[in-house]
mmCIF file of C-alpha atoms and ligand atoms in Angstrom:
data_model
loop_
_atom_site.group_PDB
_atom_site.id
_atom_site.type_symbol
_atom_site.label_atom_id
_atom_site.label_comp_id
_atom_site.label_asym_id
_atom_site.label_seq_id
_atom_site.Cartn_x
_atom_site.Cartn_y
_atom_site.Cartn_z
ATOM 1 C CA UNK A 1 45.530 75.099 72.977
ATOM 2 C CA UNK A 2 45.706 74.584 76.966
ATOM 3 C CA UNK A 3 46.568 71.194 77.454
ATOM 4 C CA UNK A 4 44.888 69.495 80.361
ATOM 5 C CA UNK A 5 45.962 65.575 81.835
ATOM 6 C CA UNK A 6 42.727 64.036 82.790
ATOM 7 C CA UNK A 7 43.929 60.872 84.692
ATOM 8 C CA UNK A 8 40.834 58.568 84.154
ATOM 9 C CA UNK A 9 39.471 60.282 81.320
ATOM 10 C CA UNK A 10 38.225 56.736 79.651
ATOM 11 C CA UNK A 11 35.967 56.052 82.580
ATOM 12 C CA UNK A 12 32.307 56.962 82.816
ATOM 13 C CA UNK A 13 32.192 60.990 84.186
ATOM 14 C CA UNK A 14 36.024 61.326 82.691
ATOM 15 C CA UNK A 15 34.820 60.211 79.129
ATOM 16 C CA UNK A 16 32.193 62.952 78.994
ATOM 17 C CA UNK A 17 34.651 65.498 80.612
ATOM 18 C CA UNK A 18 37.142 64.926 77.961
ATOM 19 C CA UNK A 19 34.366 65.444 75.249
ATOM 20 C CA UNK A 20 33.547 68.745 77.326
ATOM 21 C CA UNK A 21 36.971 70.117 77.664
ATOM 22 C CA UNK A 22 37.494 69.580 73.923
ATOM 23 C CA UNK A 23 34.358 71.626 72.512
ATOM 24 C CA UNK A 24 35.585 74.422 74.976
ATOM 25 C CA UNK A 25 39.018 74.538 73.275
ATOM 26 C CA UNK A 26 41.623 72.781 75.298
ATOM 27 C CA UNK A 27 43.726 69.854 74.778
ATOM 28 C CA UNK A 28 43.079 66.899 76.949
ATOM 29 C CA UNK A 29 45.549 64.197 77.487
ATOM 30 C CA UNK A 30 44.684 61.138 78.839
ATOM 31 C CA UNK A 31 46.236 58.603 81.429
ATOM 32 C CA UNK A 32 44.044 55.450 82.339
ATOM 33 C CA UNK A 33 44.922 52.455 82.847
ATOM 34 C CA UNK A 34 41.587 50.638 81.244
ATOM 35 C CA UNK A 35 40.778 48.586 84.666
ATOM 36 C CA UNK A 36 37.044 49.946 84.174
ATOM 37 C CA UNK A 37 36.798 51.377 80.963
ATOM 38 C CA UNK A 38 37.900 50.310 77.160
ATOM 39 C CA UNK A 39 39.949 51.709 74.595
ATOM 40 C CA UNK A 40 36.957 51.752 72.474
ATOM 41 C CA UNK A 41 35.928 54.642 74.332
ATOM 42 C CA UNK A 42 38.556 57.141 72.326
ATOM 43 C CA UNK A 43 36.507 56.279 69.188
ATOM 44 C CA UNK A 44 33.215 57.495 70.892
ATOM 45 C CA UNK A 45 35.171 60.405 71.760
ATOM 46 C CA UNK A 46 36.295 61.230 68.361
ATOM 47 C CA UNK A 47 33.057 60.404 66.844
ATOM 48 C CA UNK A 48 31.462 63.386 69.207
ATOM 49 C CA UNK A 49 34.192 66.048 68.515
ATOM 50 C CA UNK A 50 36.218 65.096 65.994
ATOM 51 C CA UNK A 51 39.054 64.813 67.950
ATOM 52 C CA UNK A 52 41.298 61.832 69.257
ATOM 53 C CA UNK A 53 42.709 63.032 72.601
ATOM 54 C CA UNK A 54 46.564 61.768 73.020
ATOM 55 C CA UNK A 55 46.154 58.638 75.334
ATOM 56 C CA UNK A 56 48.781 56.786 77.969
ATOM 57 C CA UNK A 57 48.173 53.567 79.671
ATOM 58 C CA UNK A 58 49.185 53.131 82.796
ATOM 59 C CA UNK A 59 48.313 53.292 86.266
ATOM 60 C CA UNK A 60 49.224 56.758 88.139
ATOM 61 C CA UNK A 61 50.866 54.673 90.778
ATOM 62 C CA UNK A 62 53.361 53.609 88.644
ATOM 63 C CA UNK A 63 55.787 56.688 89.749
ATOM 64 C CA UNK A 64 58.315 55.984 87.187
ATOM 65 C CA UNK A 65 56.043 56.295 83.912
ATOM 66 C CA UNK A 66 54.249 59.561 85.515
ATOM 67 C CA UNK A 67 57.600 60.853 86.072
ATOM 68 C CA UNK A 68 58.140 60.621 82.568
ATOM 69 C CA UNK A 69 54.914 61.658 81.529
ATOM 70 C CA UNK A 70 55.432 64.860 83.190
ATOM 71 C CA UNK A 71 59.257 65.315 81.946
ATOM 72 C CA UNK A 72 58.324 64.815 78.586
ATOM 73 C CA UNK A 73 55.123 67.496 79.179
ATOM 74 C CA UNK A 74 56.753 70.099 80.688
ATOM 75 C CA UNK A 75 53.394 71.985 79.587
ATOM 76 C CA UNK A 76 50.929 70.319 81.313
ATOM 77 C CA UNK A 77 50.606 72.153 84.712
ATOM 78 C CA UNK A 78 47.133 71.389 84.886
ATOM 79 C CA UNK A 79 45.035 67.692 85.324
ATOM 80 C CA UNK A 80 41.861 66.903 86.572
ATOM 81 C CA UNK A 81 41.915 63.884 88.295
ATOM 82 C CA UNK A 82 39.572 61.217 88.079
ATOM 83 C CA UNK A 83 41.653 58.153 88.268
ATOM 84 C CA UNK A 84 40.463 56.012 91.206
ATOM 85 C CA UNK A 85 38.817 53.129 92.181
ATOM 86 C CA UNK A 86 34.934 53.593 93.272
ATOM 87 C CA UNK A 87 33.133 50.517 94.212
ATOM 88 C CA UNK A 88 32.214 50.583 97.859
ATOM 89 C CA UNK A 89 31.106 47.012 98.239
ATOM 90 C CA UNK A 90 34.843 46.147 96.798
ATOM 91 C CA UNK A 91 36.270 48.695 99.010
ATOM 92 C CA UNK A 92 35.022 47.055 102.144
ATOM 93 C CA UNK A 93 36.309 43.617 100.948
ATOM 94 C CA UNK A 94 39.808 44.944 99.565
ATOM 95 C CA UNK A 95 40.177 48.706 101.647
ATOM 96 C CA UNK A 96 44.392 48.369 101.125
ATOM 97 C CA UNK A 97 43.679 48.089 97.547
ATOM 98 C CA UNK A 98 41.462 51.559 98.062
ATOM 99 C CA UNK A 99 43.743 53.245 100.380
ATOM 100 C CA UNK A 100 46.737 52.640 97.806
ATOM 101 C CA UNK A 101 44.810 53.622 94.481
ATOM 102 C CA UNK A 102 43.130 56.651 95.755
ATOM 103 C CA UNK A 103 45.715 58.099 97.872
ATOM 104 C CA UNK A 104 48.958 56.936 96.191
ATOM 105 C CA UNK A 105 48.038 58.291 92.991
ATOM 106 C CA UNK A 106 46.573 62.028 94.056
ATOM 107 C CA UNK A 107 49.926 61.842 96.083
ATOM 108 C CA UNK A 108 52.505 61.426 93.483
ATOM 109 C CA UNK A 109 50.705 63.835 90.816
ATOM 110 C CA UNK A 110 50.774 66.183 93.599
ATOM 111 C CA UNK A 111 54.747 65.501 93.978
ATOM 112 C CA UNK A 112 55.118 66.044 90.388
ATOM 113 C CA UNK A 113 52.961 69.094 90.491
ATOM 114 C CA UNK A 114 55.157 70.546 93.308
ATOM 115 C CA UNK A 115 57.999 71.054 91.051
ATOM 116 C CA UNK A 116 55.510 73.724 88.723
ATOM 117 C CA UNK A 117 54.997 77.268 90.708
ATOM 118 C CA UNK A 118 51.485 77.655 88.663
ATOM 119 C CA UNK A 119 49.576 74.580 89.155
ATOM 120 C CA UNK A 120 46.274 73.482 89.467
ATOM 121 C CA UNK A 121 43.930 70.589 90.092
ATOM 122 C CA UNK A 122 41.039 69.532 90.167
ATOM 123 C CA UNK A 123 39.707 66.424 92.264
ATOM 124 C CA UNK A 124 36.600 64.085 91.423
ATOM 125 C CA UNK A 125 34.952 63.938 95.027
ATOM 126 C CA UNK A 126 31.936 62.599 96.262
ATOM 127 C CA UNK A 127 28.685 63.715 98.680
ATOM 128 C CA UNK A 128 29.701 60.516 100.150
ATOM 129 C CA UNK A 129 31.955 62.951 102.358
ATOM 130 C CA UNK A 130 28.839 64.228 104.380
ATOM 131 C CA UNK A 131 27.296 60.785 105.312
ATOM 132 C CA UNK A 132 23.808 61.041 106.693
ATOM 133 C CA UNK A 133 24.172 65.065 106.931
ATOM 134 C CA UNK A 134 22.083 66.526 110.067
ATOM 135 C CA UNK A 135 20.572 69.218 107.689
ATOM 136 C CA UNK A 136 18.819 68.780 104.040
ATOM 137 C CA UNK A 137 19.679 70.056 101.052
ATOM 138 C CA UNK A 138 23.383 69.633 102.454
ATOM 139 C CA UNK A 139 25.770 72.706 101.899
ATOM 140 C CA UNK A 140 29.210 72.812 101.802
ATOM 141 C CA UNK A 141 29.995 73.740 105.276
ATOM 142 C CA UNK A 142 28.556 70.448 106.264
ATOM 143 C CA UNK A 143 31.017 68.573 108.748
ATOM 144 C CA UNK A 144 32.216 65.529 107.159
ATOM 145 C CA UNK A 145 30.453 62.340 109.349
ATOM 146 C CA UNK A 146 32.326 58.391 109.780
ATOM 147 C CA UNK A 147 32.303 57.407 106.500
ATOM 148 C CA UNK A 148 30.248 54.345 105.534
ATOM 149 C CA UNK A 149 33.484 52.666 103.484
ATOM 150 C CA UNK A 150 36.797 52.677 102.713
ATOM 151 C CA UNK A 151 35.799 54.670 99.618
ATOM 152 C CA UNK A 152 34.365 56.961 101.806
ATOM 153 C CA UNK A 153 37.286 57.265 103.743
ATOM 154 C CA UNK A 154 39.352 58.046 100.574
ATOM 155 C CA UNK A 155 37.468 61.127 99.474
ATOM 156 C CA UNK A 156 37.596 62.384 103.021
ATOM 157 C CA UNK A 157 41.380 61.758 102.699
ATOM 158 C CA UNK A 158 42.458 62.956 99.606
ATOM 159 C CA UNK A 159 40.423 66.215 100.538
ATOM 160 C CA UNK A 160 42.233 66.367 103.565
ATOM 161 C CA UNK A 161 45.481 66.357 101.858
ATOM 162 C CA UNK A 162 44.259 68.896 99.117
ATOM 163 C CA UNK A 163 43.615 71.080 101.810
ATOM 164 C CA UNK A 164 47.182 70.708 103.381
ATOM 165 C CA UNK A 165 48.966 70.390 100.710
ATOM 166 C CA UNK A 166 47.464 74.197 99.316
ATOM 167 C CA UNK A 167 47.882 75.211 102.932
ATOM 168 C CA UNK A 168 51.609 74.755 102.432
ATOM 169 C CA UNK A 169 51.760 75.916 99.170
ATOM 170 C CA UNK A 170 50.320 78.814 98.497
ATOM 171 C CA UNK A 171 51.148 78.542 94.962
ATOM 172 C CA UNK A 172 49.052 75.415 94.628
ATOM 173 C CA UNK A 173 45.310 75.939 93.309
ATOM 174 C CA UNK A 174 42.977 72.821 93.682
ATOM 175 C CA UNK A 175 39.251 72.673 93.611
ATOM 176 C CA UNK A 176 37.243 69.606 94.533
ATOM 177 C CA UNK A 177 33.779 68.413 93.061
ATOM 178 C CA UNK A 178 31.512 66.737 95.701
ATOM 179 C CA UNK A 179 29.641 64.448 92.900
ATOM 180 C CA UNK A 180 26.010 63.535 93.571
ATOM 181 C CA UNK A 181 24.527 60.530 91.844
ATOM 182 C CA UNK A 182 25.827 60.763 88.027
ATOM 183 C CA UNK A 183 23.544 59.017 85.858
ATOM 184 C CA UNK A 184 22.557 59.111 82.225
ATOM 185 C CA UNK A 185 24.811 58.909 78.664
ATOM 186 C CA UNK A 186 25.934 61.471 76.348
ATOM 187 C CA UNK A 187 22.831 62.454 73.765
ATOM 188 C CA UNK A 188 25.149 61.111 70.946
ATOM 189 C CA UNK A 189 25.037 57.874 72.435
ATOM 190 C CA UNK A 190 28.584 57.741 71.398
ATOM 191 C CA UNK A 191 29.807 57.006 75.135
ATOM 192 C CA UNK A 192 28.114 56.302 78.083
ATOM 193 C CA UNK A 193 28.427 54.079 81.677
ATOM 194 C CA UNK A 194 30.229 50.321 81.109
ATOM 195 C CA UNK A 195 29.661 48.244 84.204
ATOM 196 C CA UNK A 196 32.009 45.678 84.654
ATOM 197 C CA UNK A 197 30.136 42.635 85.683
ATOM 198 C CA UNK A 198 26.725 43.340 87.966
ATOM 199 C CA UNK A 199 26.542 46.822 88.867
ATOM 200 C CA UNK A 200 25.471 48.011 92.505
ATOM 201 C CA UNK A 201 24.195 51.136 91.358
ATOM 202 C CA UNK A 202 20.869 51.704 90.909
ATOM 203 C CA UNK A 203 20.538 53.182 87.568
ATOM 204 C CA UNK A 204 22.837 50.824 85.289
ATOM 205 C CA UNK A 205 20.894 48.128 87.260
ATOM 206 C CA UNK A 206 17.578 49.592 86.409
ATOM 207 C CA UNK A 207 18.730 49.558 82.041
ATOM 208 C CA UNK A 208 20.341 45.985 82.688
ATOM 209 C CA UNK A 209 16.712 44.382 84.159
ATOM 210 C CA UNK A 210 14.766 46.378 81.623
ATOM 211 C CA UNK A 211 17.326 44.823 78.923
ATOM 212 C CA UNK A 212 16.187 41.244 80.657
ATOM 213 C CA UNK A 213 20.372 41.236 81.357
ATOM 214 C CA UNK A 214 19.302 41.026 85.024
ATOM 215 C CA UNK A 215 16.348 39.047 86.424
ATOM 216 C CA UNK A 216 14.753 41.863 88.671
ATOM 217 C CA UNK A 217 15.584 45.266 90.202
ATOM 218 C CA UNK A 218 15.465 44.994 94.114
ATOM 219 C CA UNK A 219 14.370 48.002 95.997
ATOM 220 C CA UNK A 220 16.585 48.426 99.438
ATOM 221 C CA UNK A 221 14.138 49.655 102.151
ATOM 222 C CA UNK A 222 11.091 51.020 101.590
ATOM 223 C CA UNK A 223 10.531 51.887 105.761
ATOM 224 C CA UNK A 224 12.544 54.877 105.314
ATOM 225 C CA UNK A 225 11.530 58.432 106.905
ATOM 226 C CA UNK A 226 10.348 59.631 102.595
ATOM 227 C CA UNK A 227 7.350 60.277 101.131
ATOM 228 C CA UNK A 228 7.042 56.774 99.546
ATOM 229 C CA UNK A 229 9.263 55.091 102.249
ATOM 230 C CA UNK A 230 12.503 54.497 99.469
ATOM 231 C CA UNK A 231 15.625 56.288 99.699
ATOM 232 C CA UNK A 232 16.252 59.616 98.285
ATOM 233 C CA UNK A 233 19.449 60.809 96.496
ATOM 234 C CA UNK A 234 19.787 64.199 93.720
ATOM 235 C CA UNK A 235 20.627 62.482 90.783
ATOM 236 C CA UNK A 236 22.938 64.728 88.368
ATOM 237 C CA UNK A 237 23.460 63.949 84.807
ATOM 238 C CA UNK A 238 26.918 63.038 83.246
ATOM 239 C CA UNK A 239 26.847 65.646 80.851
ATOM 240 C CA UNK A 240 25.709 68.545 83.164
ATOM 241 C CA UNK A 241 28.325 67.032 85.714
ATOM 242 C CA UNK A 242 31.348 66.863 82.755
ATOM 243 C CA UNK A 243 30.296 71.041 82.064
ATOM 244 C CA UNK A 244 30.821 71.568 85.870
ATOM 245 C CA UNK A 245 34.264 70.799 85.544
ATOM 246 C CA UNK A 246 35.114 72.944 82.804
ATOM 247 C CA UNK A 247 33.435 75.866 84.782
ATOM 248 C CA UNK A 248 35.969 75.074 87.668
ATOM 249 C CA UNK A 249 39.138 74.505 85.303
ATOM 250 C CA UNK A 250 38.296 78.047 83.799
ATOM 251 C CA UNK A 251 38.216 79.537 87.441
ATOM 252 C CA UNK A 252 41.518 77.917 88.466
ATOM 253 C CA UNK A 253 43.025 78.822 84.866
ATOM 254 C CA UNK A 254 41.530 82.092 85.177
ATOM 255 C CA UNK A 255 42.781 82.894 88.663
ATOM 256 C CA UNK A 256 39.323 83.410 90.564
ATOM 257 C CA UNK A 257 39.459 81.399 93.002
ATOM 258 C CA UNK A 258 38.583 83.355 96.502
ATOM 259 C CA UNK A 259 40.853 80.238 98.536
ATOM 260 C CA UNK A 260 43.491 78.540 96.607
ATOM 261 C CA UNK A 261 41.782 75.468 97.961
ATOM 262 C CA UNK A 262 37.524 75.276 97.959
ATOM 263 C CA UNK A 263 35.177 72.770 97.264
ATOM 264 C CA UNK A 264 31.640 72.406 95.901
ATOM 265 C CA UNK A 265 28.487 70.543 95.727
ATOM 266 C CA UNK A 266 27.729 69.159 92.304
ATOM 267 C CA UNK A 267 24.320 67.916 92.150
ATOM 268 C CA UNK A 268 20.455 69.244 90.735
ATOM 269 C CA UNK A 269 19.083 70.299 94.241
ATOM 270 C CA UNK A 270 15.897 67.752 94.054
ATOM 271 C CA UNK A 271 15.493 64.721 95.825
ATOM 272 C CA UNK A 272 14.276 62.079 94.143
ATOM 273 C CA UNK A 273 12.856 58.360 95.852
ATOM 274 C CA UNK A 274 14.114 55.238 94.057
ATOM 275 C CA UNK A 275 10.761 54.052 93.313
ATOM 276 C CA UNK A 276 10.049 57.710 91.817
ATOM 277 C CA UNK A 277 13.038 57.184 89.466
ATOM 278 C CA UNK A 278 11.720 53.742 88.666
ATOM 279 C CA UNK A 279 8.259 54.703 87.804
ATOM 280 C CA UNK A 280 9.866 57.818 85.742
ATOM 281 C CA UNK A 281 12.328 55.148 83.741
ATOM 282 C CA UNK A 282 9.155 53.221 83.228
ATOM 283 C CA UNK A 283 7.266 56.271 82.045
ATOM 284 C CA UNK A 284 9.622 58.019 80.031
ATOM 285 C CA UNK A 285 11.017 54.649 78.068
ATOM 286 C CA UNK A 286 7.351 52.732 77.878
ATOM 287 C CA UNK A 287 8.380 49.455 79.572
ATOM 288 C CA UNK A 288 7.571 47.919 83.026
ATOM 289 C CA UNK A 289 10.353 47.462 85.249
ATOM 290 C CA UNK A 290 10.568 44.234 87.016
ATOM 291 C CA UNK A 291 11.068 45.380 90.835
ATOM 292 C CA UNK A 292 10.609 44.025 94.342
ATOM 293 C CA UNK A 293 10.882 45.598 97.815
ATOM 294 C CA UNK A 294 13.733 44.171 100.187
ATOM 295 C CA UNK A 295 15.490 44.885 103.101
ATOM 296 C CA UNK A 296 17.708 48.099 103.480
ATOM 297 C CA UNK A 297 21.347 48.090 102.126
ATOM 298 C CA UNK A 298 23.269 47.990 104.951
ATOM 299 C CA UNK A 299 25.459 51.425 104.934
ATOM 300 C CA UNK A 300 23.514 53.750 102.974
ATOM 301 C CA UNK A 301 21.991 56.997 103.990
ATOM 302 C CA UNK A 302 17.939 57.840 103.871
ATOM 303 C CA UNK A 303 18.332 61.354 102.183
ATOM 304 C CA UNK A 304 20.232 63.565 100.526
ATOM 305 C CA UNK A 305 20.719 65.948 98.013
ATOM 306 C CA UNK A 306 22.780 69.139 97.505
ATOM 307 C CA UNK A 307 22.854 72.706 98.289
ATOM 308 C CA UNK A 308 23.564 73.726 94.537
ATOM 309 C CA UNK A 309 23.658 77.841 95.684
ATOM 310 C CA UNK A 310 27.474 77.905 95.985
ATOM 311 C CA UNK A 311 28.436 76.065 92.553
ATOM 312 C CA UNK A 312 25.453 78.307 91.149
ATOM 313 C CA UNK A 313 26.757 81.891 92.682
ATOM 314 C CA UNK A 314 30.722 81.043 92.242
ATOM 315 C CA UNK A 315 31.104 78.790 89.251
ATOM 316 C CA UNK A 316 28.625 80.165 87.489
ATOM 317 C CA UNK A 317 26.991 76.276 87.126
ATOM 318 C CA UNK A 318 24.022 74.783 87.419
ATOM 319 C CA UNK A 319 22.468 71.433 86.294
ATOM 320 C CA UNK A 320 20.099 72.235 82.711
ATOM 321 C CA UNK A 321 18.698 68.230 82.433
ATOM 322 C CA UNK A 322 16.288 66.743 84.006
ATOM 323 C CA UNK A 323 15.167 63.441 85.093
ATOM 324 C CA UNK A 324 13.599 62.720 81.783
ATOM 325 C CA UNK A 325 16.714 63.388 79.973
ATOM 326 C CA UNK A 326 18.403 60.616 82.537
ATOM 327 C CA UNK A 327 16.536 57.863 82.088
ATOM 328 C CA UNK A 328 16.104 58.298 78.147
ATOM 329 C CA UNK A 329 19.491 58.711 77.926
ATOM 330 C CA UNK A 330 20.154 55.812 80.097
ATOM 331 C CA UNK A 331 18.686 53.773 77.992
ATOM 332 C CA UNK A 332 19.033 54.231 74.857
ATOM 333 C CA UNK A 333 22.715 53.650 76.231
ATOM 334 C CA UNK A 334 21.785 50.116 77.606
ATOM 335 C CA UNK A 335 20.043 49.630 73.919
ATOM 336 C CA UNK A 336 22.855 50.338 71.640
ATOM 337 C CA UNK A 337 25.310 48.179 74.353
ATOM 338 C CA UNK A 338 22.985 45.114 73.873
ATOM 339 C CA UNK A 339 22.716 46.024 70.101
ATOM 340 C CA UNK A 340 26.540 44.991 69.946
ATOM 341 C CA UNK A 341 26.647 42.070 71.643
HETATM 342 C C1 UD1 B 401 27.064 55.171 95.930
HETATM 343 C C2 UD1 B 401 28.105 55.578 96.912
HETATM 344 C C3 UD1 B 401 28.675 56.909 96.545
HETATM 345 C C4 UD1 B 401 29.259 56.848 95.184
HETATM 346 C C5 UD1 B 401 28.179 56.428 94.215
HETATM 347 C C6 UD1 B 401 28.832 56.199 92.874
HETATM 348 C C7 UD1 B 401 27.422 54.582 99.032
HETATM 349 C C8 UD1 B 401 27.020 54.838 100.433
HETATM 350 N N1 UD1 B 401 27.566 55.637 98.248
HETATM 351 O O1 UD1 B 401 25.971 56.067 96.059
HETATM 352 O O2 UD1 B 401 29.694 57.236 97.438
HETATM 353 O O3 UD1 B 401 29.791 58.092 94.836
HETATM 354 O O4 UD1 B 401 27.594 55.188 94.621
HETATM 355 O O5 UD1 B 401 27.852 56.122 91.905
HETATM 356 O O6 UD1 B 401 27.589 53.459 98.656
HETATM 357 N N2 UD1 B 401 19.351 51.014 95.272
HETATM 358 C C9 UD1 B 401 18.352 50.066 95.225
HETATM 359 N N3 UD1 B 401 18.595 48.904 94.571
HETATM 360 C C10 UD1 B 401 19.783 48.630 93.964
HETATM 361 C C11 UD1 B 401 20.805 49.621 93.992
HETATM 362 C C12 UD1 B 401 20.552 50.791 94.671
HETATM 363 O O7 UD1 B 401 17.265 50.251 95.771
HETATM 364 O O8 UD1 B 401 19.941 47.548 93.403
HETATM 365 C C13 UD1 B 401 19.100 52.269 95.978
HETATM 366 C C14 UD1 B 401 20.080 52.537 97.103
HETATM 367 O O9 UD1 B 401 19.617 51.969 98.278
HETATM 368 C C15 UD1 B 401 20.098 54.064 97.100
HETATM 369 C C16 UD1 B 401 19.836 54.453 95.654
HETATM 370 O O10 UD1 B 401 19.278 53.309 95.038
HETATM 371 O O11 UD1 B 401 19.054 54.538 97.884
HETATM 372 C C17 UD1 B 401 21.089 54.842 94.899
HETATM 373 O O12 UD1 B 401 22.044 53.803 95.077
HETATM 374 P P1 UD1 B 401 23.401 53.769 94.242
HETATM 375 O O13 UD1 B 401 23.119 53.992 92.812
HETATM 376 O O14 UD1 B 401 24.123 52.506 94.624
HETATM 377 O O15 UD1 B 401 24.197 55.036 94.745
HETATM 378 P P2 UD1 B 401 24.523 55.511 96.251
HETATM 379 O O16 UD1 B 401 24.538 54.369 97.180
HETATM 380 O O17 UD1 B 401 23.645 56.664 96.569
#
């Protein structure tokens, strides 16, 4: 079996990536060092497959241990690389913190990479890249705008060096995934999101105040240039996000790549408003969400959602669930997490 490091493979969209990559027949190892996920999360993924994926604890910037994690796995030439930290409130208040985690780490696996003439990776990226993009659905050619956080700034970044780095070396194949919003749990219910403390994002949020964990669910802005005056973003379920990457590690495995470096837009193609999803969560789960309008969150963009032709046309890929499928999933997450408390 192909084995293939996922760094981060215990957080949210690694977790269901791992249970992807093992019920298409590779071997994934994992390297996390737990700061937003739990070791628990192996179990859920060897309740879903069957499997327990080999698992290593420590932070990728530690250049010593991944130096001996890749002498003592001379076979692993390929890793998809989630490993990073993605709060962008926290980014604005600790950006060195960012700047080192994000960039160190993608740095020294690609150091350690250099030494293999066949290599290949594959980078978790965001649609945080475009900003507020001049032209809707937003397509890959898109010209990256000032991004709204150090986060932000990251992606740009460690795209940047991708690019360079393959530039140099021809020999180098690495494909980056411009994420949407990923929402929803796996169907087995097995694994799923696991906010640390309050989450910022909307759809956790929106299973915490139906849960009563959280008082209300505030809307931010509801002046906005929409149909109902909310924001609109294309939110992408986990699962259909996790089979994305196993499309692109089977076109850098399999050689098809028409640039040894490209990039792609990962999302459904629909827009959605946040007080659309909220009425839809409400529908779909039979409960009243407790919700008030407030003031815009400063930073974040009035539309967008993706261009889905080129991951359609050259991975083969596109998104099979639907909104319905999110927020049931969602919650029925949210449910069996207060169930254990
Ligand atoms: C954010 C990041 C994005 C990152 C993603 C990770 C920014 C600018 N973008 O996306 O880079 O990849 O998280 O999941 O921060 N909303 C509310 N009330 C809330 C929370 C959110 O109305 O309590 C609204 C927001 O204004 C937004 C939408 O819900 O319109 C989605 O917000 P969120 O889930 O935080 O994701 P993004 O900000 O789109």
């Amino acid at each position: 079996m192909q084995k293939i490091l996922v760094t981060g493979g215990m957080g949210y969209i690694g977790s269901h990536t791992v249970v992807e990559l093992i019920q298409a027949g590779f071997d994934p190892i994992i390297i996390d060092d737990l700061s937003n996920s739990s070791v628990e999360v192996l179990d859920g993924i060897e309740k879903i497959t069957g499997t327990r994926p080999q698992f290593f604890n420590f932070n990728l910037c530690n250049d010593v241990l991944l130096g001996n994690f890749f002498q003592n796995n001379t076979d692993v030439r390929t890793v998809v690389h989630f490993a990073a930290s993605k709060a962008v409130g926290e980014s604005i208040k600790r950006p060195l913190l960012y700047y080192k985690n994000n960039l160190l780490s993608l740095l020294l696996l690609l150091e350690q990479l250099a030494a293999y003439e066949d290599s290949k990776i594959l980078f978790s990226s965001s649609c945080t890249v475009y900003g507020q993009p001049d032209q809707l659905p937003v397509t890959e050619q898109s010209a990256f705008k000032q991004a709204e956080s150090p986060y932000g700034s990251t992606k740009q970044i460690c795209e940047g060096i991708l690019r360079d780095a393959c530039k140099a070396n021809p020999m180098l194949k690495a494909i980056s995934l411009r994420y949407f919003n990923p929402v929803g749990a796996h169907e087995s219910i097995q694994i799923g999101e696991l906010p640390q403390g309050t989450p910022n994002n909307l759809v956790p949020l929106m299973a915490q105040v139906a849960a009563g964990i959280q008082p209300e669910l505030k809307v931010f802005g509801s002046d906005y240039n929409t149909r109902d005056g909310s924001a609109i973003r294309d939110y992408i379920h986990v699962v259909d996000l996790a089979q994305a990457h196993v499309k692109a590690v089977h076109r850098l495995l399999g050689n098809k790549q028409r640039n040894n470096y490209e990039f792609f837009n990962i999302g459904t193609g629909n827009g959605i408003s946040v007080l659309e999803l909220i009425h839809e969560f409400e529908r779909v789960n039979k409960l009243k969400l407790n919700y008030k309008i407030v003031e815009r969150r400063p930073g974040d963009v009035e539309s967008i959602y993706a261009d889905t032709s080129f991951a359609k046309k050259e991975l083969g890929w596109q998104a099979k669930l639907g909104v319905e499928d999110m927020v049931r999933s969602t919650w029925k997450w949210q449910q069996s997490l207060s169930s254990k408390k």
